[in-house]
Amino acid sequence: MLPFPRLRRNPRPLLALALAAAALVESPLCAADPAPFDLPGPGLRISVTRGDRTLPIAEVPNLATGDKLTIEADLPSDQRARYILFSAFLSGATNPPPKDWVRSAETWKAKDKDRRLTLTVPKGARQMALFLVPETGGASGTIVDAVRDRPGEFVRAVQDLNQASLDRSRLNAFVAAIRAQENSHPEFLRTLAPALSNSLAIKLNPDCLARVIELQAACLLENRDALVLADIHSSSMTDTLIGAPTDLALQLSYTREAGLGYYSPYIGVIRDIARVFGAFGNPQFGYLPTLATRDGERMSLLLNAAPSFAKPKSVLVAAMPAIDAVSPPRLRVTADAPLCGARPGLVLPVEGAPLIYSTAFARNMMVSITTQDGKRIDLPVRARADRGGYVLAEPLPGGAFSGNVSAKLHGQWGFDSFEGPSFTLQFPGSGEWRATDTGQSLVVGRDNSVSLTGPAAACVTNVTMRAANGTPQPVAFTLRGADGITATLPLKAARSGDVTLEIQQIGDAAPRTATLRAYSPASRIDTVTLAKGDRFVTLTGQRLDEIASVEIGDVRLSPGTLSRDGDTDRLVATAADDRSPDGTSAKIRLTDGRTLSVPITAAPPRPSATLIARSLSPKSGTTGVALATRDETVLPDNNRLTFSVRAAEGTRLSPNDAIEVATADGNATVTLDGGRDVRLSSPEIAVATLDPASLGPAAAGALRYRLVRGGIKGDWAPLATLVRLPRIDGGECEAGGCAITGRDLFLIDRVAATADMAGATSVPPGFTGARLTVPEPKDGMWYLALRDAPAVVFSMAEKR
C-alpha cells in the first residue's frame, strides 16, 4: 500500500485543510482528495465480560484489566479468501509488548476454539488492536515483529482509529436524522439541523438552510466526511457551530472516547495513521486502516481502499476501545428554569457529550422522580439528538405528581453506574394565581406590566385578558423565577374596571383566573416652565397625554409632542399665534373637561444669536475639477465654513459659550466648543469654524445652529446647505459625444448645457459608473444640480 503524505496537526482547521490539499498535490498517489471510508469491509463479533456481566462491544466505552473478550470474524458463508484474526495488546509507546500479548485464530476453522479468540486483558495493557491478515506463511511472526518493533506507532494509530470511529458514529447519527427528516417533513430541517449540530457537535453550513426546502438536505450532507469538527484545540472552533455552547471544547474532552487529547482532524483530511501504516510496508504485507461502526456484538469495518490479495497483501487494522479507567461524561443541564413535567414529549435538556446520542455507551438510562412526600418512580428515557436531551420513553402516569418534584438522570456507562444531572419538574396542583405586589395598580390608556405568582409556572401555555366590557385578548408573558410569570397587559384602549386574567396550564381542563382592578390615570403636573421671550412652555408630570390645552393670561397654547423620561412625562405646549405668554400661573384644561391651575416656574431667557457672515476655505488635498456656484449658502464638503454670529440685544457672550450645529433631521450633530472652535471677537460677536467631516460621512442638506450656554439651548436658526461633491476628473467632447469622468458621480442629480437647466440629462438613481454621458455645452460650460441641493446650480468648464 502506498503511503499517504503526512499531515502535521494544526490548531487551525482551515490551515490544516490547506496543508492537506498541498500534500495531496505533491503526493505520488494522485492529485485528488483522499478516498472516504465508505467501502464495506468484513465484520467482527465481539463480547466483553467483566465479573458476572457480559456486554456487546457496542455498549463498551473502555476495557479494563481482567476483562474477558470473545472475538470472532463475521464473514459471509461463501467467503473464499481466508483471513487470520490477530489481536495485540499494547502497553505504551516506549514499552514493547510481550510476544504472548499477540494471539491469532484461523477464521475458517470449524471449531469455535480454533476460529475464535478468547482473551483476558493483561495487567499493564493500555491499547488493543485487531488485524485481519490474508492466509500467508509467516504472517504470525511478521505481525508480532511489527508490533514489537514499533509499539509507539501502533499506539498512536490505535488511538486515532478509535477516535475516528467515534467521530464517524456522530456523523452517521447526523446523516441518518437528516435523511429521516427529508423523507418525512423536509420543511422542518431548518429547526432540526441546528439542534442536531449542537447535540452532535457537527459543523453546519448555515447557508444550506436558506435554500429552498427541496435542496436543504442535499446541501447539509454535502462533503459529509468533512462535517465533523476539525480540532477541539482550535480557538475558533465554536465559531463554526450554529447554536453550540461556547465551552464545547470541554464537552468533547470529558472522556477518552470523546477526545481527551487524542482528537484530531477527521478522516476527510489525511491523517497521521495513514503515514504510520505506510512506513510498515514490506514486500509481503501492506497495512490498511479501517473505521469501526458498532451495533450490538457486531463491529463492522469500513475501508477507504480495496484490499489486495496479491503481494503485498492488505492487513486490515481495527482499533478496540482504550484500556483505561472509566470516565463517564459530565452532562450539564441547559435549562435555567424548572421544566413542566406535564408537558407531552417532555425533554430533559443536557449537553456535555455528543456520544450519548451516537453510541450505546450510555445504557439503561432512567429518570428518577421523587415527589414531595418521598415517593420515587423510575422511568426509562432515551437520548434524542434532534431534541437536545433525554426524552421519556413512555408518558408520565396521570395524576401521580403535583407541585415541584425533583428528577435525576442515572443509568450505566458501559459496565459502570452513571449519575447524571438533576432537574426540577413542575406539575399543576392546587392553588390560585395572584399579583405578586398586591399594592400595584393597573392604569388604562397604556400597556401595564404585572407580576403574577401561582402553581407550576413552567406549565403556563397562554394568558388571556378580559377587560371590562371587552373581548378576550391574548397576553404576552415571560417566566419569572421558579413560580411566577410577568404579563404585559394591553390596556391602551381599555376602560377602567375589573380585568380578569385567564391562565391556561398544561394538565388543567379549564384556565385558572386572577382578577385585578384597572383605574383611570390620575393626571399630575409637576412643573410648568416658561423662559422669558419663549412662545412655548414645558410641562412635566404624569399622564400629560390628557392635557387638551394650556392658557397663560389671554394666550392659548396647544400641546405638541409628548416624550417620556422614565416615569416622567414631558410635554411642550406652543402658542397658537406669535405672542409670547407672560404670567405666574397656567390654566390646564384636561380632555375630560377638568381644569387645573398650576404655578409657572420662570426661567432665564434662552441664549440666541444672529448669523452675520460666512466664508469658505478649501481643505488641503482637494483634487478634481472645481464646481462653482453663486449660492452663498452652500457648504461643499471639501471646504471648511467660518461664520460669525451676533448675540441678541442685551446678551453678552462668554468664552465658554458653545454653538451646536445639526442637520435638519437631527441625525447628525456636532458641538463647537467655546475657546477652541468658537472664539470671541467682542462680547457681542463670536466667530466659529466648522469642518463638515465632524458631522459624519452621511450628513447632507440643510444645516442649522443654535447657541448653547451651560445646560440652556437657544432656538435653531438656518446656517448653510451641506453638499457632498463628486470628484470630477474632467469633461470633454469627442466625435462620439460628450462625457464627464470621475468618482461618486451618483451624487449628481442632472446635467445641462445651459444655466436654466433646460433639457437636462438626469443621472439614474444608484448610478455606479465612472463616466457619464452629458449634453454638449453651448458656451463651454456644463451646469449641474446635485442630489443634496437640487435647486442649486453648479457650473464646470469643458476641458480644452
PDB file of C-alpha atoms in Angstrom, residues 30 75 100 138 180 189 205 211 324 336 339 421 442 558 570 666 684 699 782 785 800:
ATOM      1  CA  CYS A  30      -2.874  11.309  -7.141  1.00  0.00           C
ATOM      2  CA  LEU A  75     -17.715 -13.413   7.358  1.00  0.00           C
ATOM      3  CA  ASP A 100       2.271 -13.734  24.213  1.00  0.00           C
ATOM      4  CA  GLY A 138       4.969 -16.431   8.244  1.00  0.00           C
ATOM      5  CA  ALA A 180     -35.261  10.662   8.007  1.00  0.00           C
ATOM      6  CA  LEU A 189     -34.992  20.816   8.532  1.00  0.00           C
ATOM      7  CA  ASN A 205     -23.227  25.173   6.834  1.00  0.00           C
ATOM      8  CA  ARG A 211     -32.106  27.316   0.259  1.00  0.00           C
ATOM      9  CA  ASP A 324      -8.330   2.735  30.901  1.00  0.00           C
ATOM     10  CA  ASP A 336     -32.095  27.652  33.582  1.00  0.00           C
ATOM     11  CA  LEU A 339     -39.433  22.209  33.449  1.00  0.00           C
ATOM     12  CA  PRO A 421     -27.679  15.841  36.448  1.00  0.00           C
ATOM     13  CA  LEU A 442     -53.274  48.988  36.612  1.00  0.00           C
ATOM     14  CA  SER A 558     -51.646  73.810  22.142  1.00  0.00           C
ATOM     15  CA  ARG A 570     -42.575  65.764  29.236  1.00  0.00           C
ATOM     16  CA  GLY A 666     -31.230  65.907  13.801  1.00  0.00           C
ATOM     17  CA  GLU A 684     -21.341  90.530  21.360  1.00  0.00           C
ATOM     18  CA  ALA A 699     -24.530  64.273   6.675  1.00  0.00           C
ATOM     19  CA  TRP A 782     -21.755  72.495 -18.047  1.00  0.00           C
ATOM     20  CA  ALA A 785     -27.598  70.091  -9.909  1.00  0.00           C
ATOM     21  CA  ARG A 800      -9.885  72.084 -23.670  1.00  0.00           C
TER      22      ARG A 800
END
